[in-house]
Amino acid sequence: MAVDLRESWALGGVEIPGRLVLAPMAGVSVQAFRRQGRRYGAGLVCSEMVSVAGIQHRNERTLGYLRVASDEHPLAIQIFGSDPTAMGDAARMVEAAGADIVDMNFGCPVKKVTKTGAGASLLDDADLACRLVEAVAAATSLPVSVKMRRGVENGSRRCLEVGPRLVEAGASSLTLHPRSAKQMYTGTADHSLTAELVSLVDVPVIASGDITSRARAQSVLATTGAAAVMVGRAAQGNPWALREIMGDDSEPTREEVVAELVLFMRETVRELGEHRANGFLKKFYGWYLGRGRFPRPFKQELVTLPTLAEVETRLFAAAPGARAVLVAPSRRDTTEGRVDSLDRAANGYVPTRAVAPEA
Ligand SMILES: Cc1cc2nc3c(=O)[nH]c(=O)nc-3n(C[C@H](O)[C@H](O)[C@H](O)COP(=O)(O)O)c2cc1C
């Protein structure tokens, strides 16, 4: 029987209106990405991992990751670190920022993170992992979730030992990306481990890894008993993957693609400022315009243009009908009126219909 992806479920006390979750991705999961994810069907979105050390030192860029807009909820903010006191303090900041859930990163395989005792290396130190969850659960009234890999080494089943202990320590939900840290993104996600984890814990489990289509989402939900599926790479520059998973498999027109990209660019400028956004957005051109939607030389040309205004002009020249799509009421209503603490008057993209900033 087909699984209903629109069914709501509860993570701690938070109602999640659907069984599709947008993955946290460093260098990708800006507010524009999360808002877009919500518009295209994700029931829950997540920030990229935020450094607890950065929060502790009140690093300006790190604090920027804690900004929350009114149209993102429900939203999890993910933190990473290895010091229980600092983790607890960071969780308090996450709550004050307006997130609905504090997510803890026990899955990052990158050396820079694991060498500090954080990320996936915590799967090899279950005692510390539990102390971190306890500290965060004690510090905040928000539900606490943990995202982890299967273990550090290839073939590891460590997540099945650590997972139940994390729940005992206070985790209200577990997300499993069943690859080892050593694997990085090679091979495949072994969701038979997700099914085993589901059978061991009495909290919702979210299945992450290689969910690229409605068929795959349905089959992973049905065979694992997971509460939800999480989509990462398939949604990069491709919110239509989320729409397909939710049941609408119509291909976007070129005009729609350009309108969505321009909207994403404008929102990102608002969030990061023109200079940072310019570099950040380059990888998105290929993601949006690939998949046979536009010729390769066009994507290559966009990357070389010095300003975002020029990129926008070039995009509209390639798909003139996109202007009308961009200002269509359905799109405008979900974006232009929404202003949060990020809006910066300096970048020229400030919407005219501002509403009060989020508390
Ligand atoms: C560019 C990139 C950045 C990522 N950053 C994070 C992160 O900050 N926190 C996290 O828990 N996982 C992160 N991940 C892992 C994803 O959340 C997800 O678990 C993984 O990509 C597998 O799902 P997918 O096959 O749907 O992409 C990242 C993945 C990618 C590709």
Short mmCIF file of C-alpha atoms and ligand atoms in Angstrom, two decimals:
data_model
loop_
_atom_site.label_atom_id
_atom_site.label_comp_id
_atom_site.label_asym_id
_atom_site.label_seq_id
_atom_site.Cartn_x
_atom_site.Cartn_y
_atom_site.Cartn_z
CA MET A 1 0.00 0.00 0.00
CA ALA A 2 1.32 3.46 -0.90
CA VAL A 3 2.56 5.48 2.05
CA ASP A 4 0.88 8.86 2.53
CA LEU A 5 3.65 11.47 2.44
CA ARG A 6 1.24 14.20 3.51
CA GLU A 7 0.48 12.56 6.82
CA SER A 8 1.64 14.66 9.76
CA TRP A 9 3.70 13.29 12.61
CA ALA A 10 5.16 14.61 15.84
CA LEU A 11 8.79 15.25 16.72
CA GLY A 12 8.77 15.81 20.46
CA GLY A 13 5.87 18.21 20.82
CA VAL A 14 6.30 19.70 17.35
CA GLU A 15 3.82 18.76 14.63
CA ILE A 16 5.53 18.10 11.30
CA PRO A 17 3.03 18.49 8.45
CA GLY A 18 4.35 15.80 6.14
CA ARG A 19 6.87 13.02 5.87
CA LEU A 20 9.41 14.78 3.67
CA VAL A 21 12.31 16.58 5.37
CA LEU A 22 14.85 18.84 3.69
CA ALA A 23 18.40 17.85 4.66
CA PRO A 24 20.89 20.12 6.40
CA MET A 25 23.70 20.88 3.97
CA ALA A 26 26.68 23.08 4.76
CA GLY A 27 27.15 25.71 2.06
CA VAL A 28 23.64 25.09 0.73
CA SER A 29 20.95 25.31 3.42
CA VAL A 30 20.55 29.08 3.56
CA GLN A 31 17.17 30.53 4.40
CA ALA A 32 16.27 30.85 0.72
CA PHE A 33 16.84 27.11 0.31
CA ARG A 34 14.79 26.28 3.39
CA ARG A 35 11.91 28.56 2.43
CA GLN A 36 11.90 27.10 -1.04
CA GLY A 37 11.88 23.61 0.49
CA ARG A 38 8.80 24.49 2.52
CA ARG A 39 7.06 25.90 -0.57
CA TYR A 40 7.76 22.74 -2.57
CA GLY A 41 6.50 20.29 0.03
CA ALA A 42 9.04 19.68 2.81
CA GLY A 43 7.30 19.33 6.18
CA LEU A 44 10.49 20.16 8.07
CA VAL A 45 13.61 22.07 7.09
CA CYS A 46 16.98 22.28 8.79
CA SER A 47 19.81 24.78 8.95
CA GLU A 48 23.29 23.77 7.99
CA MET A 49 25.51 22.68 10.87
CA VAL A 50 26.44 25.60 13.09
CA SER A 51 29.69 25.60 15.08
CA VAL A 52 29.19 25.72 18.84
CA ALA A 53 32.67 27.22 19.17
CA GLY A 54 31.61 29.96 16.74
CA ILE A 55 28.51 30.65 18.81
CA GLN A 56 30.59 30.71 21.97
CA HIS A 57 32.92 33.30 20.47
CA ARG A 58 29.97 35.27 19.08
CA ASN A 59 31.46 35.00 15.60
CA GLU A 60 29.35 37.27 13.41
CA ARG A 61 29.06 34.87 10.49
CA THR A 62 28.17 31.97 12.80
CA LEU A 63 25.46 34.01 14.51
CA GLY A 64 24.04 34.73 11.05
CA TYR A 65 23.22 31.03 10.75
CA LEU A 66 20.87 31.38 13.72
CA ARG A 67 18.49 33.75 11.96
CA VAL A 68 15.01 32.41 11.46
CA ALA A 69 12.27 33.78 9.19
CA SER A 70 8.55 33.52 9.75
CA ASP A 71 7.91 31.24 6.78
CA GLU A 72 10.44 28.53 7.62
CA HIS A 73 8.67 26.80 10.49
CA PRO A 74 8.90 24.07 11.50
CA LEU A 75 12.67 24.50 11.46
CA ALA A 76 15.51 22.64 13.13
CA ILE A 77 18.81 24.39 13.71
CA GLN A 78 21.72 21.97 13.77
CA ILE A 79 24.72 22.47 16.05
CA PHE A 80 28.03 20.66 16.24
CA GLY A 81 30.64 20.55 18.97
CA SER A 82 32.13 18.28 21.62
CA ASP A 83 31.91 20.26 24.86
CA PRO A 84 28.70 19.62 26.85
CA THR A 85 28.59 23.04 28.54
CA ALA A 86 29.16 24.92 25.29
CA MET A 87 26.59 22.69 23.54
CA GLY A 88 24.02 23.51 26.24
CA ASP A 89 24.70 27.25 25.89
CA ALA A 90 24.39 26.99 22.12
CA ALA A 91 21.08 25.15 22.48
CA ARG A 92 19.76 28.05 24.54
CA MET A 93 20.79 30.45 21.76
CA VAL A 94 19.06 28.23 19.19
CA GLU A 95 15.87 28.35 21.24
CA ALA A 96 16.12 32.12 21.65
CA ALA A 97 16.62 32.45 17.89
CA GLY A 98 13.18 30.95 17.34
CA ALA A 99 13.94 27.43 16.08
CA ASP A 100 11.45 24.66 16.78
CA ILE A 101 13.96 21.84 17.21
CA VAL A 102 17.63 21.60 18.20
CA ASP A 103 19.40 19.10 15.99
CA MET A 104 22.81 17.71 16.93
CA ASN A 105 25.34 16.69 14.30
CA PHE A 106 26.91 13.28 15.01
CA GLY A 107 27.49 12.53 11.35
CA CYS A 108 29.86 15.02 9.77
CA PRO A 109 32.80 13.03 8.31
CA VAL A 110 35.03 16.02 7.54
CA LYS A 111 38.43 15.90 9.26
CA LYS A 112 38.31 19.52 10.40
CA VAL A 113 35.23 18.60 12.46
CA THR A 114 36.03 15.03 13.57
CA LYS A 115 39.52 15.94 14.82
CA THR A 116 37.88 18.19 17.42
CA GLY A 117 35.88 15.21 18.75
CA ALA A 118 32.67 16.42 17.07
CA GLY A 119 30.56 15.07 14.18
CA ALA A 120 30.84 11.41 13.25
CA SER A 121 33.72 10.77 15.67
CA LEU A 122 31.13 10.88 18.49
CA LEU A 123 29.86 7.51 17.27
CA ASP A 124 33.14 6.12 18.63
CA ASP A 125 32.63 7.82 22.00
CA ALA A 126 29.09 6.94 23.05
CA ASP A 127 29.61 8.21 26.62
CA LEU A 128 30.51 11.70 25.43
CA ALA A 129 27.73 11.58 22.82
CA CYS A 130 25.21 10.83 25.59
CA ARG A 131 26.57 13.59 27.82
CA LEU A 132 26.18 16.05 24.95
CA VAL A 133 22.56 15.03 24.40
CA GLU A 134 21.86 15.26 28.14
CA ALA A 135 23.40 18.72 28.30
CA VAL A 136 21.38 19.98 25.35
CA ALA A 137 18.12 18.39 26.55
CA ALA A 138 18.63 19.97 29.99
CA ALA A 139 19.40 23.40 28.53
CA THR A 140 16.36 23.79 26.28
CA SER A 141 12.67 23.11 26.33
CA LEU A 142 12.77 22.36 22.59
CA PRO A 143 12.81 18.78 21.35
CA VAL A 144 16.32 17.52 20.64
CA SER A 145 17.11 15.40 17.60
CA VAL A 146 20.36 13.76 16.53
CA LYS A 147 21.59 13.13 13.00
CA MET A 148 24.19 10.43 12.59
CA ARG A 149 25.92 8.10 10.17
CA ARG A 150 26.09 4.32 10.58
CA GLY A 151 29.54 4.58 12.21
CA VAL A 152 33.04 5.70 11.43
CA GLU A 153 34.42 2.58 9.73
CA ASN A 154 33.03 0.91 6.64
CA GLY A 155 30.47 -1.73 7.55
CA SER A 156 30.10 -0.33 11.09
CA ARG A 157 26.82 -0.96 12.91
CA ARG A 158 27.69 1.44 15.71
CA CYS A 159 24.56 3.52 15.16
CA LEU A 160 22.49 0.60 16.46
CA GLU A 161 24.36 0.61 19.79
CA VAL A 162 24.60 4.37 20.16
CA GLY A 163 21.12 5.29 18.88
CA PRO A 164 19.07 3.75 21.72
CA ARG A 165 21.45 5.29 24.27
CA LEU A 166 20.96 8.74 22.73
CA VAL A 167 17.22 8.30 23.10
CA GLU A 168 17.67 7.37 26.76
CA ALA A 169 19.81 10.49 27.14
CA GLY A 170 16.98 12.66 25.83
CA ALA A 171 16.84 12.59 22.02
CA SER A 172 13.27 12.88 20.71
CA SER A 173 14.19 11.75 17.21
CA LEU A 174 17.09 10.19 15.30
CA THR A 175 18.06 10.76 11.68
CA LEU A 176 20.22 8.06 10.14
CA HIS A 177 22.35 8.45 7.03
CA PRO A 178 23.47 4.83 6.77
CA ARG A 179 26.86 5.36 5.20
CA SER A 180 30.06 5.23 7.23
CA ALA A 181 32.07 8.40 7.78
CA LYS A 182 34.90 6.76 5.79
CA GLN A 183 32.54 6.29 2.86
CA MET A 184 31.79 10.01 2.68
CA TYR A 185 29.28 9.94 -0.23
CA THR A 186 30.51 6.86 -2.10
CA GLY A 187 28.60 3.59 -2.36
CA THR A 188 24.98 3.54 -1.31
CA ALA A 189 22.98 4.25 1.84
CA ASP A 190 22.07 0.89 3.41
CA HIS A 191 18.56 1.47 4.69
CA SER A 192 18.32 -2.05 6.12
CA LEU A 193 20.16 -0.42 9.04
CA THR A 194 17.47 2.26 9.20
CA ALA A 195 14.87 -0.51 9.57
CA GLU A 196 16.91 -2.08 12.38
CA LEU A 197 17.23 1.25 14.15
CA VAL A 198 13.48 1.85 13.87
CA SER A 199 12.87 -1.48 15.60
CA LEU A 200 15.21 -0.56 18.47
CA VAL A 201 13.86 2.86 19.47
CA ASP A 202 10.46 4.27 20.33
CA VAL A 203 11.07 7.72 18.83
CA PRO A 204 10.59 8.75 15.17
CA VAL A 205 13.48 7.90 12.88
CA ILE A 206 14.20 9.94 9.74
CA ALA A 207 15.83 8.09 6.83
CA SER A 208 18.51 10.05 4.98
CA GLY A 209 20.53 9.00 1.95
CA ASP A 210 19.84 8.48 -1.75
CA ILE A 211 16.17 9.53 -1.64
CA THR A 212 15.83 10.91 -5.15
CA SER A 213 12.30 10.07 -6.27
CA ARG A 214 8.78 9.41 -5.07
CA ALA A 215 9.23 5.69 -5.75
CA ARG A 216 12.37 5.59 -3.61
CA ALA A 217 10.75 7.64 -0.83
CA GLN A 218 7.73 5.35 -0.76
CA SER A 219 9.83 2.22 -0.70
CA VAL A 220 12.18 3.45 2.06
CA LEU A 221 9.23 4.54 4.20
CA ALA A 222 7.42 1.25 3.65
CA THR A 223 10.40 -1.02 4.23
CA THR A 224 12.00 0.76 7.19
CA GLY A 225 9.05 2.06 9.19
CA ALA A 226 10.76 5.46 9.32
CA ALA A 227 8.58 8.43 10.22
CA ALA A 228 9.97 10.51 7.36
CA VAL A 229 12.50 10.62 4.54
CA MET A 230 15.13 13.33 4.21
CA VAL A 231 16.23 14.68 0.83
CA GLY A 232 19.56 16.39 0.32
CA ARG A 233 21.51 16.44 -2.94
CA ALA A 234 18.49 15.73 -5.12
CA ALA A 235 16.99 19.07 -4.04
CA GLN A 236 20.08 21.18 -4.80
CA GLY A 237 18.90 23.66 -7.40
CA ASN A 238 15.99 21.34 -7.96
CA PRO A 239 12.98 21.97 -5.72
CA TRP A 240 10.96 20.08 -8.34
CA ALA A 241 12.42 16.87 -6.91
CA LEU A 242 10.53 17.66 -3.69
CA ARG A 243 7.37 18.34 -5.71
CA GLU A 244 7.78 15.02 -7.52
CA ILE A 245 8.24 13.16 -4.25
CA MET A 246 5.06 14.75 -2.96
CA GLY A 247 3.15 13.48 -6.00
CA ASP A 248 3.38 16.12 -8.77
CA ASP A 249 5.80 14.93 -11.42
CA SER A 250 5.32 17.78 -13.92
CA GLU A 251 8.63 19.03 -15.28
CA PRO A 252 9.29 22.75 -14.71
CA THR A 253 9.34 24.99 -17.79
CA ARG A 254 12.51 26.96 -18.56
CA GLU A 255 10.64 30.09 -17.43
CA GLU A 256 9.82 28.47 -14.09
CA VAL A 257 13.42 27.39 -13.61
CA VAL A 258 14.74 30.88 -14.29
CA ALA A 259 12.09 32.53 -12.10
CA GLU A 260 12.92 30.20 -9.22
CA LEU A 261 16.66 30.78 -9.63
CA VAL A 262 16.24 34.58 -9.73
CA LEU A 263 14.05 34.45 -6.64
CA PHE A 264 16.67 32.31 -4.92
CA MET A 265 19.40 34.78 -5.91
CA ARG A 266 17.46 37.78 -4.60
CA GLU A 267 16.66 36.12 -1.30
CA THR A 268 20.25 34.99 -0.90
CA VAL A 269 21.51 38.53 -1.49
CA ARG A 270 19.15 39.72 1.22
CA GLU A 271 20.55 37.12 3.55
CA LEU A 272 24.28 37.15 2.82
CA GLY A 273 24.82 40.51 1.19
CA GLU A 274 25.79 40.97 -2.46
CA HIS A 275 29.48 40.09 -2.14
CA ARG A 276 29.11 36.79 -0.29
CA ALA A 277 26.05 35.82 -2.29
CA ASN A 278 27.93 36.28 -5.57
CA GLY A 279 30.44 33.55 -4.69
CA PHE A 280 27.93 31.35 -2.90
CA LEU A 281 25.52 31.27 -5.84
CA LYS A 282 27.98 30.14 -8.52
CA LYS A 283 27.52 26.44 -7.79
CA PHE A 284 23.74 26.85 -7.98
CA TYR A 285 23.75 27.94 -11.65
CA GLY A 286 24.81 24.49 -12.80
CA TRP A 287 22.40 22.82 -10.38
CA TYR A 288 19.40 24.83 -11.58
CA LEU A 289 20.19 25.01 -15.27
CA GLY A 290 21.59 21.48 -15.70
CA ARG A 291 19.56 18.32 -16.22
CA GLY A 292 19.27 19.25 -19.92
CA ARG A 293 17.34 22.43 -19.11
CA PHE A 294 19.88 24.85 -20.63
CA PRO A 295 23.03 24.31 -22.71
CA ARG A 296 26.31 23.91 -20.84
CA PRO A 297 28.02 27.02 -22.34
CA PHE A 298 25.21 29.15 -20.91
CA LYS A 299 25.90 27.91 -17.37
CA GLN A 300 29.63 28.45 -17.89
CA GLU A 301 29.00 31.99 -19.08
CA LEU A 302 26.96 32.87 -15.98
CA VAL A 303 29.79 31.86 -13.67
CA THR A 304 32.10 34.33 -15.37
CA LEU A 305 29.80 37.35 -15.05
CA PRO A 306 31.08 39.78 -12.42
CA THR A 307 27.81 40.96 -10.90
CA LEU A 308 24.52 39.34 -9.98
CA ALA A 309 22.65 42.06 -11.86
CA GLU A 310 24.37 40.87 -15.05
CA VAL A 311 23.53 37.24 -14.26
CA GLU A 312 19.91 38.21 -13.79
CA THR A 313 19.81 40.17 -17.06
CA ARG A 314 21.32 37.22 -18.92
CA LEU A 315 18.85 34.79 -17.36
CA PHE A 316 15.87 36.92 -18.35
CA ALA A 317 17.26 37.26 -21.86
CA ALA A 318 17.36 33.46 -22.13
CA ALA A 319 13.81 33.04 -20.81
CA PRO A 320 11.89 36.33 -21.14
CA GLY A 321 8.64 34.77 -19.89
CA ALA A 322 10.30 34.21 -16.51
CA ARG A 323 9.57 37.80 -15.45
CA ALA A 324 5.86 37.12 -15.51
CA VAL A 325 6.32 33.87 -13.57
CA LEU A 326 8.38 35.70 -10.97
CA VAL A 327 5.75 38.31 -10.25
CA ALA A 328 2.82 35.87 -10.33
CA PRO A 329 0.81 36.30 -7.12
CA SER A 330 1.44 32.74 -5.95
CA ARG A 331 5.18 33.26 -5.99
CA ARG A 332 5.17 36.84 -4.77
CA ASP A 333 2.95 36.08 -1.82
CA THR A 334 5.29 33.45 -0.50
CA THR A 335 8.41 35.55 -0.78
CA GLU A 336 8.46 39.27 -1.25
CA GLY A 337 6.33 40.18 1.71
CA ARG A 338 8.41 38.12 4.07
CA VAL A 339 11.08 40.08 5.81
CA ASP A 340 13.09 38.94 8.75
CA SER A 341 16.02 40.14 10.72
CA LEU A 342 18.25 39.56 7.73
CA ASP A 343 16.99 42.24 5.46
CA ARG A 344 19.63 44.71 4.58
CA ALA A 345 18.66 47.96 3.01
CA ALA A 346 22.00 48.24 1.27
CA ASN A 347 21.66 45.53 -1.32
CA GLY A 348 18.91 46.96 -3.47
CA TYR A 349 16.74 43.89 -3.24
CA VAL A 350 14.67 44.91 -0.25
CA PRO A 351 11.03 44.11 -0.85
CA THR A 352 8.55 46.95 -0.72
CA ARG A 353 5.93 45.23 1.43
CA ALA A 354 7.94 44.71 4.59
CA VAL A 355 6.41 43.09 7.65
CA ALA A 356 7.70 43.20 11.20
CA PRO A 357 10.91 41.28 11.80
CA GLU A 358 10.79 38.01 13.66
CA ALA A 359 11.32 38.22 17.38
C1 LIG B 1 27.15 19.66 0.41
C2 LIG B 1 26.65 18.86 1.58
C3 LIG B 1 26.67 19.41 2.84
C4 LIG B 1 26.19 18.69 3.94
N1 LIG B 1 26.17 19.28 5.17
C5 LIG B 1 25.59 18.62 6.21
C6 LIG B 1 25.43 19.28 7.47
O1 LIG B 1 25.77 20.46 7.65
N2 LIG B 1 24.87 18.56 8.48
C7 LIG B 1 24.46 17.26 8.32
O2 LIG B 1 23.95 16.65 9.26
N3 LIG B 1 24.58 16.63 7.13
C8 LIG B 1 25.11 17.28 6.08
N4 LIG B 1 25.18 16.68 4.86
C9 LIG B 1 24.60 15.32 4.69
C10 LIG B 1 23.14 15.41 4.21
O3 LIG B 1 22.33 16.02 5.19
C11 LIG B 1 22.58 14.01 3.89
O4 LIG B 1 22.55 13.22 5.05
C12 LIG B 1 23.41 13.30 2.82
O5 LIG B 1 23.72 14.17 1.75
C13 LIG B 1 22.69 12.08 2.27
O6 LIG B 1 21.47 12.43 1.71
P1 LIG B 1 21.25 12.63 0.10
O7 LIG B 1 21.65 11.35 -0.56
O8 LIG B 1 19.77 12.91 0.01
O9 LIG B 1 22.09 13.77 -0.33
C14 LIG B 1 25.68 17.37 3.77
C15 LIG B 1 25.68 16.82 2.48
C16 LIG B 1 26.13 17.54 1.39
C17 LIG B 1 26.08 16.92 0.03
#
